[in-house]
Amino acid sequence: MGKRLKSMALIAIVGIVALIGGLVAAMGYEDAVALVVGGKESSEQSAVETTAPDDYAAHPMGAESVTVTPFREIIVNITATTATGRQTSRFLKLNAALVYDEAKPGASHIEERKPFVRDAFQDYLRQLSERDVQGSASLAILKAELLRRARSVMETDAPQEILISDLIVQ
């Protein structure tokens, strides 16, 4: 009985550590700490709360310097498992756009770095399986990973969001 209790406690601790690690990886260290502590309300958030809804809708993300730039269609092979357990290949088609803030440092180089970002996206997408792109939680993870790669390749925090217009697995 005692050994089982220790095992359950160890599993709970590992689960909590994994949850915290995923939170930090998805949000960044400062934002994750702010979420847990409940502090660091940004000026953008307070500006959104004080403006009228119609005014906010005219300027997505609360900034006038936001630009949306689409990527060419990406088609890659991903792995899938059949009902019998056999590994097979499927096509994944992705149409996405990058939202970035022109006012941030490094934003002027985004258009010239897009081919490198697209390459990083393709490298990531080829590693996915069919199960990795099923459901809304998977879509959120996919968008976060693509945004992280865009920021890394562009070496700036100007990229704000990835918009996905089409995600088709065939």
Coordinates of N, CA and C in Angstrom, one line a residue, residues 57 80 85 117 152-153 169:
A57 N -12.3 46.5 -32.7 CA -12.5 45.7 -33.8 C -11.8 46.3 -35.1
A80 N 0.6 8.4 -40.3 CA -0.7 8.0 -39.7 C -0.6 6.5 -39.4
G85 N -3.0 -0.9 -37.3 CA -1.7 -0.6 -36.7 C -0.6 -0.4 -37.6
V117 N 11.5 31.1 -42.6 CA 10.5 30.7 -41.7 C 9.6 29.6 -42.3
S152 N 12.0 32.7 -33.5 CA 13.3 32.2 -33.5 C 14.1 32.5 -34.8
V153 N 13.5 32.1 -35.9 CA 14.2 32.3 -37.2 C 14.3 33.8 -37.5
V169 N -5.9 17.4 -43.7 CA -5.2 16.1 -43.8 C -5.9 15.2 -44.7

